[in-house]
C-alpha positions as MATLAB code, in Angstrom:
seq = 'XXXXXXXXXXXXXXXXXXXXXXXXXXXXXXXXXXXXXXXXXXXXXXXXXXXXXXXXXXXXXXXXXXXXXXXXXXXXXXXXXXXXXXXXXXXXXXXXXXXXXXXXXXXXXXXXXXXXXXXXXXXXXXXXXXXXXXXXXXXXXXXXXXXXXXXXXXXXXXXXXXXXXXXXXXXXXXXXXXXXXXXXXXXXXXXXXXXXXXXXXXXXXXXXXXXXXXXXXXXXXXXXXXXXXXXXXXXXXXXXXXXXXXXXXXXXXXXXXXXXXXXXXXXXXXXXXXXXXXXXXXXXXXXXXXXXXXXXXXXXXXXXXXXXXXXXXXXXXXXXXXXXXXXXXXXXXXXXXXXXXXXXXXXXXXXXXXXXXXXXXXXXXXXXXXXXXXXXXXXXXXXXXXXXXXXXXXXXXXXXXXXXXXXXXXXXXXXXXXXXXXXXXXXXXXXXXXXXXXXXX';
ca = [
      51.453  111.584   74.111;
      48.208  111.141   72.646;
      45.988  114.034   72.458;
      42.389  113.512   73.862;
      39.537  113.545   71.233;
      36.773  115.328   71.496;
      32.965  114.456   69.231;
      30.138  116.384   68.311;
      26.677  114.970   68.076;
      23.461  116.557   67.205;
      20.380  116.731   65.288;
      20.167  118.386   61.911;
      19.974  121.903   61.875;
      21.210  122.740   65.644;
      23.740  124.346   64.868;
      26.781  121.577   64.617;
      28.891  122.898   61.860;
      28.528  126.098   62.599;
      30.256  125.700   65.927;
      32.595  122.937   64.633;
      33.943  126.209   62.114;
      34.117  128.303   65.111;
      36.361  126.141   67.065;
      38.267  124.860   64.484;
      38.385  128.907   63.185;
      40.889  129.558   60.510;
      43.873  127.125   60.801;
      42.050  124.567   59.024;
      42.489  125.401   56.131;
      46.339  125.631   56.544;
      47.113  122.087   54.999;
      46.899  122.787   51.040;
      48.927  119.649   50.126;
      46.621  117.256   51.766;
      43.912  115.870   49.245;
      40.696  115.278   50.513;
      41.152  115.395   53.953;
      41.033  118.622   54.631;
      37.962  119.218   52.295;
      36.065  117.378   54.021;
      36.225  119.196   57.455;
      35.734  115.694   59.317;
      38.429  116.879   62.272;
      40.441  119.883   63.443;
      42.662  120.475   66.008;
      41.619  122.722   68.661;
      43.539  124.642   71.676;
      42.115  126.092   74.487;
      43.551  127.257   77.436;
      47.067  125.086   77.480;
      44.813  122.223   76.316;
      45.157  120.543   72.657;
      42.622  118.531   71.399;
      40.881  116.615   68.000;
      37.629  117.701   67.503;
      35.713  115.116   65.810;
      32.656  115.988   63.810;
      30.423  113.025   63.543;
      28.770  113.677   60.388;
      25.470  115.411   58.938;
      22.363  113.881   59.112;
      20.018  115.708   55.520;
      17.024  112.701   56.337;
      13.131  113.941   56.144;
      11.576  111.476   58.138;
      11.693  111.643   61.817;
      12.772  107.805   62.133;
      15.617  108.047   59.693;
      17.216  111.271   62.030;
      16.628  108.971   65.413;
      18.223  106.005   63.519;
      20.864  107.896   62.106;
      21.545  109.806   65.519;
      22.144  106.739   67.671;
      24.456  105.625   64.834;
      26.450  109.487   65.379;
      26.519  108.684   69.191;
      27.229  104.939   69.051;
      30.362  106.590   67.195;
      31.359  109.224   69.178;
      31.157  106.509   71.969;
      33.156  104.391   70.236;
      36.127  106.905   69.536;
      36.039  110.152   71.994;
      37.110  110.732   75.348;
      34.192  113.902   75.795;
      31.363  114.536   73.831;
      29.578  117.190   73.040;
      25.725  116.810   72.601;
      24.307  119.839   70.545;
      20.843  120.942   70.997;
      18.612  123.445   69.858;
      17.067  126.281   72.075;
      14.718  127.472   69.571;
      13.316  124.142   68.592;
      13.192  122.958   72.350;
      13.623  119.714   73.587;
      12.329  116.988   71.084;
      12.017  113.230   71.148;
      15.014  112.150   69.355;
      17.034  114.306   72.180;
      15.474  112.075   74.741;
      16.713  108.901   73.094;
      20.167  109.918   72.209;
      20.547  111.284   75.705;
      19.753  107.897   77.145;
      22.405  106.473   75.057;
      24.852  108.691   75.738;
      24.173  108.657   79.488;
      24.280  104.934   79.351;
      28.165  105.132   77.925;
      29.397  106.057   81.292;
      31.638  108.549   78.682;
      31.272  112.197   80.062;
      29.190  114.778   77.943;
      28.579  118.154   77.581;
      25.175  119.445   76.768;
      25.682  122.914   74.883;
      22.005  124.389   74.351;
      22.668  126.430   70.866;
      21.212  129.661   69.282;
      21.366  131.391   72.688;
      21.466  134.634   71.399;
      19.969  136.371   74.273;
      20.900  134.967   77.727;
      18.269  136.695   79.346;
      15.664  136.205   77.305;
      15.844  132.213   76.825;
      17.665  130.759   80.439;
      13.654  129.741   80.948;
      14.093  127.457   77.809;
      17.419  126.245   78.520;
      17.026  125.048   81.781;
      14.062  122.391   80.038;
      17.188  120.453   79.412;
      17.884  119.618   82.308;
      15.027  117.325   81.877;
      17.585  114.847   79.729;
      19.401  114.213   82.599;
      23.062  113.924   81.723;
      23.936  117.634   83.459;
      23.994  121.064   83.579;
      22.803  122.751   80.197;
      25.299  124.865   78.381;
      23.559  127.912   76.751;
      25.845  129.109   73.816;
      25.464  130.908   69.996;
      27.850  129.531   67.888;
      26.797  132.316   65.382;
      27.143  134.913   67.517;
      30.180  133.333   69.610;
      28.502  133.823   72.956;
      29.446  131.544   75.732;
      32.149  129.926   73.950;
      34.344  129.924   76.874;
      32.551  128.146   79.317;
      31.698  125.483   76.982;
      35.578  124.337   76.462;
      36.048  125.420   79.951;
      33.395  122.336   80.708;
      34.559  120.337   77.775;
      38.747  120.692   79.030;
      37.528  119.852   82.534;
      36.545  116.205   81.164;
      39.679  115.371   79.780;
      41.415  112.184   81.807;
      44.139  112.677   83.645;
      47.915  111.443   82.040;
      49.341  108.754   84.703;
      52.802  108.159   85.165;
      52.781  104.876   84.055;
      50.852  106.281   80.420;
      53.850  108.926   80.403;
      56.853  106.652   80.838;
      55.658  104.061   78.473;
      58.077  104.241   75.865;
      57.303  101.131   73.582;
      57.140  102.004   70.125;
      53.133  102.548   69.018;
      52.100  101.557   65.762;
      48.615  102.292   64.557;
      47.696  100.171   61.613;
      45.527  102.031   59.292;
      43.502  101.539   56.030;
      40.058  101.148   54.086;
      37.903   98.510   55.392;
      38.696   95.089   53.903;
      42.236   95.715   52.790;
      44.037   93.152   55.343;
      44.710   95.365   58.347;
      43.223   92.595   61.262;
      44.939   90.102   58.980;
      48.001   91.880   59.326;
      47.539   92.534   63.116;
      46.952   88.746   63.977;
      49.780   87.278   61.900;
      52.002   89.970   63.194;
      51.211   89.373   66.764;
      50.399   85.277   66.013;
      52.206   83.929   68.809;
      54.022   86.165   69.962;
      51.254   88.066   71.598;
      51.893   88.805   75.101;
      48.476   91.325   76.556;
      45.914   92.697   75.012;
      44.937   95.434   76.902;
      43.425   98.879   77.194;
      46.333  101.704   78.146;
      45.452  103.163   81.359;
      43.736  106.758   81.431;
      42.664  106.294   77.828;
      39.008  105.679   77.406;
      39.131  104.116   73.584;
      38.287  100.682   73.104;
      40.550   99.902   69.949;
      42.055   96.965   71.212;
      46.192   97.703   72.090;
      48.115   94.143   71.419;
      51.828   94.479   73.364;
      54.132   92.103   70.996;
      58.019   90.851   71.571;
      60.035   90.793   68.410;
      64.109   90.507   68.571;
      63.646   90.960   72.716;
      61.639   94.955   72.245;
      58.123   94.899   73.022;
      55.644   96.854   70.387;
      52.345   98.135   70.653;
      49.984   97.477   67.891;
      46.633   99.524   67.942;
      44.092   98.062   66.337;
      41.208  100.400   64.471;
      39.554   97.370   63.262;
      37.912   96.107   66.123;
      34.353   97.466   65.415;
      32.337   96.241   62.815;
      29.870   98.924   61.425;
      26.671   97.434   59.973;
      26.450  100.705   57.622;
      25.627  100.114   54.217;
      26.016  103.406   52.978;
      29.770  103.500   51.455;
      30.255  107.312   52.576;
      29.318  106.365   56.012;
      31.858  104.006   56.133;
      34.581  105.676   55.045;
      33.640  108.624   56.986;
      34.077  106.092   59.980;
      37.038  104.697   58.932;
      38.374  107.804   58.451;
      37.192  108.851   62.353;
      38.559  105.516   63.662;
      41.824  106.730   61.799;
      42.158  110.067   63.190;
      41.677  108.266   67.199;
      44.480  105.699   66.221;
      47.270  107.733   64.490;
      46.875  110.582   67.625;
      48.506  107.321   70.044;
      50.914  106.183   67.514;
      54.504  106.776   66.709;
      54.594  104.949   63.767;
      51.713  104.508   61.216;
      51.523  101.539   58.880;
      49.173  102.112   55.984;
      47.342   98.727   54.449;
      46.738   99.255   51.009;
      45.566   96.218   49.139;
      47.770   95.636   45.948;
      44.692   93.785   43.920;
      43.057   96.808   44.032;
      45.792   99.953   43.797;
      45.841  103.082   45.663;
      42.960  105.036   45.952;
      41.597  108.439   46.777;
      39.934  106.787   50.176;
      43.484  105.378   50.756;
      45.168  109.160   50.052;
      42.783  110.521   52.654;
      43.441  108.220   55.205;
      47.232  108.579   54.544;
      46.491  112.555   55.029;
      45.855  112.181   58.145;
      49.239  110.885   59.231;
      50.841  113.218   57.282;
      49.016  116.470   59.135;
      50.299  114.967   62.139;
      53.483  114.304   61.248;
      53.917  110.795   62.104;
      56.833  108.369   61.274;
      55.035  106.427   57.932;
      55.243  103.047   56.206;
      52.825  102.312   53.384;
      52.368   98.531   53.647;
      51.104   97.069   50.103;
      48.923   94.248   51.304;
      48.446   90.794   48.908;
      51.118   91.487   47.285;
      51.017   87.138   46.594;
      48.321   87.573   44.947;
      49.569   89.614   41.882;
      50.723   88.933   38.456;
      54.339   89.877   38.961;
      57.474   90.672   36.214;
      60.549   92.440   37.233;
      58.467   95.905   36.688;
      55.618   95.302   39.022;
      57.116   96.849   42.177;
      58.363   99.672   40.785;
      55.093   99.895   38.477;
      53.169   99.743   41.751;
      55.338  102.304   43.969;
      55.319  105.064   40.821;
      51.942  104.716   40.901;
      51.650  105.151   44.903;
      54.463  107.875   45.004;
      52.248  109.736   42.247;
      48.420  109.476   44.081;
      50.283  109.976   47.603;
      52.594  113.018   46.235;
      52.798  114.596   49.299;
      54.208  112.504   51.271;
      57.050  111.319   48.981;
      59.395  110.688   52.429;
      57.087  107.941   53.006;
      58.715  103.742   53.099;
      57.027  101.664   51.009;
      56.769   97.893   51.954;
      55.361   95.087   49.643;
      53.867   92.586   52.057;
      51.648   89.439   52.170;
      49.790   89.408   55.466;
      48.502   86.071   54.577;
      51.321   84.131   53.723;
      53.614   85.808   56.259;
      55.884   87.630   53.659;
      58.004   90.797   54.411;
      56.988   90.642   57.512;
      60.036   90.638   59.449;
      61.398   93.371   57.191;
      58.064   95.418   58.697;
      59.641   95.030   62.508;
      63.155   96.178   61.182;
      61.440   99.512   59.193;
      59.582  100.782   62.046;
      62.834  100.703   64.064;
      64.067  102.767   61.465;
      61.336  105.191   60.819;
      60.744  105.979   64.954;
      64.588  106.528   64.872;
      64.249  109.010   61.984;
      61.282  110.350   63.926;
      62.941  111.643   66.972;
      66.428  112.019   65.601;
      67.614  115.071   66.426;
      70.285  117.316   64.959;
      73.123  119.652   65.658;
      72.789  123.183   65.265;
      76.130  123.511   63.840;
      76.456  120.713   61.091;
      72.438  122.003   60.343;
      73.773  125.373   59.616;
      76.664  124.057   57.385;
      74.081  121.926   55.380;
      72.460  124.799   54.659;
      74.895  126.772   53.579;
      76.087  124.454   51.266;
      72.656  124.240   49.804;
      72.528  128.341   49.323;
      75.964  128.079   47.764;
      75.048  125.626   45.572;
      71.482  127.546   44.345;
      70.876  130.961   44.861;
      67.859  131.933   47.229;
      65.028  133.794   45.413;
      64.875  137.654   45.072;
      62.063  139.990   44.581;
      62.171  143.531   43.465;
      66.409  143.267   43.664;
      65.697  142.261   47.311;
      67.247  138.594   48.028;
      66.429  136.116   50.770;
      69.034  135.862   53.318;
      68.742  132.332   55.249;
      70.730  133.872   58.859;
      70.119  130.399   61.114;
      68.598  127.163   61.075;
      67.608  125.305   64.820;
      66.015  122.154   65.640;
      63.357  122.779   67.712;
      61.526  119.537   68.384;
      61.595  116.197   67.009;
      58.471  113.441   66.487;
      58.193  114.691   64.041;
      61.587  116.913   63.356;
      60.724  120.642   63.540;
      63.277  123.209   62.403;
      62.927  126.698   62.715;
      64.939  128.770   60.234;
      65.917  132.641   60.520;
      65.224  134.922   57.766;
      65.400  138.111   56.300;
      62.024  138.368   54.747;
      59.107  135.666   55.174;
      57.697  136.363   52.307;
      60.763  135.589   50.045;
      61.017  132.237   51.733;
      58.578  130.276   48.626;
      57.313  127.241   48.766;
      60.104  125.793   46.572;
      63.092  126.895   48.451;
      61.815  125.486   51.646;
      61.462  122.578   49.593;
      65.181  122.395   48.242;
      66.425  122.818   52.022;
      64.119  120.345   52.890;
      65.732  117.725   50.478;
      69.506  118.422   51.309;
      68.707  118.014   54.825;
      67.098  114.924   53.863;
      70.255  114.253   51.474;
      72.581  114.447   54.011;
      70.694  112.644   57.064;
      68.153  110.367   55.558;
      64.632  110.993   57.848;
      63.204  108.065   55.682;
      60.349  107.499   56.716;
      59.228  110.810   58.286;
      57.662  114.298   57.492;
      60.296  117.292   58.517;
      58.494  120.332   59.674;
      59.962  124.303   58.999;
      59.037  127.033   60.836;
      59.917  130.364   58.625;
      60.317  133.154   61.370;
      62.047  137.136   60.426;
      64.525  138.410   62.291;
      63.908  142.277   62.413;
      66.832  145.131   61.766;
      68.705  142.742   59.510;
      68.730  143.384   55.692;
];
């Protein structure tokens, strides 16, 4: 089940990051394998209450001139319209309320998408309510006061924002079809891909009930099993700017791969994998979703019997951490491979939610500590006591310990791949929880 996504949106200097590091607090910075992605602070994932959600940080606006900031903040709302199910519109207590509020309010009230209005830099509730309640004036609700320096107020704000969030339906719940969100730079293929895949086969084209996006979900019957393709490339931004873009596609990305099962990268062969593509492939990675990397125009290459695995080194090598991931050379234009993309996302959902037994888990493993001893340090030795699944999509294992600490990097690693030896997972990232189980040596 999808999670609901949540935007920021603001002028410069209210305040936005400053709360997006609060909420997003330390986990963040959790994901060391992920290039890019993580650097660049675009999304976290946030819990409050017994709520999870993506908070989406529309981007910073550095402009002097006052029409370049209103320009630039209809183009952060038209966004966050686009892609979130609340958002949040950050304002400025100290400033006041200034033009380019007025006209982003408008819009925003205008989307018919619910927003909260958090009035920042409320240090002193007392002192400023007089100034927060001008904001009422924008007309889209009840002003939030908050200070995201000082973490006042924090509370109520997610209390407001949680409140927003749509209701699951039974029908959203029990819809079991396989989701695949096709992902990628701009212009590598992936509506291409989408309309030959669905060609004449497509059956609706609908939006799921209860969600609010507006990527475009196209229900398709291959082999008699119906599949849901989500589409990310059904807005065209008129950007120019070539970070603005990606930081879009890169948003778009985030909404598409929280629906999906299954996520089918588009990277285009003429051009090679790229560090654009290895963010955008982070993202399904951190949320461990069932992955195909789909190498686009592969027709239109120069081919001898070492171009594939030419290509894939070079894709397994810029997209090392994710080396579970299937790698598909296709031609969306001429059709190829195609029917070999039905048959691997069959495979990789399977891999996704396969679940294991506790007892042949525990014999895999130890096999694997017979076979290479676990590290020691300071004449103490890791003991490995149990390994558990604990949840699958994707599989999550928790594994029983001696001492955390001893449990590096590596080892996890080496269980990791005779798991992988033994049951396959193609396709799929395998989680491992590391807990200590006291009053054992």
């Amino acid at each position: 089940m999808s999670k609901p996504v949540v935007a920021i949106v603001g002028r410069p200097n209210v305040g936005k990051s400053t709360l997006f590091n609060v909420l997003a607090g330390e986990r963040i910075s959790i994901v060391k394998d992920t290039p890019g992605v993580t650097r660049d602070r675009i999304y976290a994932d946030v819990s409050w209450l017994d709520k999870a959600f993506t908070l989406i940080d529309t981007g910073g606006i550095e402009p002097d001139s006052d029409d370049i900031i209103l320009s630039q903040m209809r183009e952060q709302a038209q966004i966050a319209i686009d892609t979130a199910d609340v958002i949040m519109f950050i304002t400025d207590v100290r400033q006041g309320l200034v033009d380019a509020d007025e006209k982003v309010a408008n819009m925003l009230r205008r989307s018919k998408k619910p927003v909260v209005l958090v009035v920042n830099k409320v240090d002193d509730f007392k002192k400023y309510m007089p100034d927060v309640y001008e904001f009422y004036n924008l007309g889209i609700g009840e002003p939030i006061p908050v200070s995201a320096a000082s973490m006042l107020g924090i509370g109520d704000m997610l209390d407001e924002v949680i409140a927003h969030f749509p209701e699951r339906n039974a029908e959203e719940e029990e819809d079991d079809r396989p989701k695949i969100a096709v992902i990628g730079k701009p212009n590598v293929g992936k509506s291409s891909l989408i309309n030959k895949l669905t060609g004449e086969k497509r059956v609706i084209v609908s939006d799921i009930a209860g969600t609010t996006r507006d990527a475009i979900d196209t229900a398709v019957k291959y082999c008699g099993r119906e599949y849901v393709f989500i589409d990310t490339a059904g807005l065209r931004r008129k950007s120019k700017i070539k970070e603005e873009l990606e930081r879009y596609s890169i948003i778009r990305a985030v909404t598409a791969v929280e629906r999906a099962d299954v996520v089918v990268i588009v990277i285009d062969a003429t051009e090679g994998v790229t560090e654009q593509d290895a963010k955008i492939a982070g993202i399904a990675h951190d949320r461990g979703k069932g992955i195909i990397i789909a190498v686009n125009k592969w027709d239109a290459i120069e081919k001898n019997d070492k171009s594939v695995k030419e290509h894939s080194d070079r894709i397994r090598q810029v997209l090392s951490f994710m080396p579970y991931a299937e790698i598909l050379f296709i031609s969306a234009q001429t059709g190829q491979r195609l029917n070999k993309l039905y048959e691997m996302i069959d495979v990789v959902m399977a891999n996704n939610s396969m679940r294991l037994a506790t007892g042949v888990l525990n014999e895999i493993v130890a096999e694997a500590v017979a076979m290479q001893q676990p590290p020691s340090d300071k004449g103490k030795r890791l003991k490995i006591f149990y390994i558990t699944q604990v949840s699958v999509k994707p599989p999550t294992f928790v594994v029983f310990v001696n001492d955390k600490k001893l449990m590096h990097f590596s080892y996890t690693r080496y269980i990791e791949n005779r798991i992988r030896d033994a049951f396959g997972f193609r396709g799929t990232a395998l989680r491992f929880i590391i807990r200590e189980r006291k009053g054992e040596s």
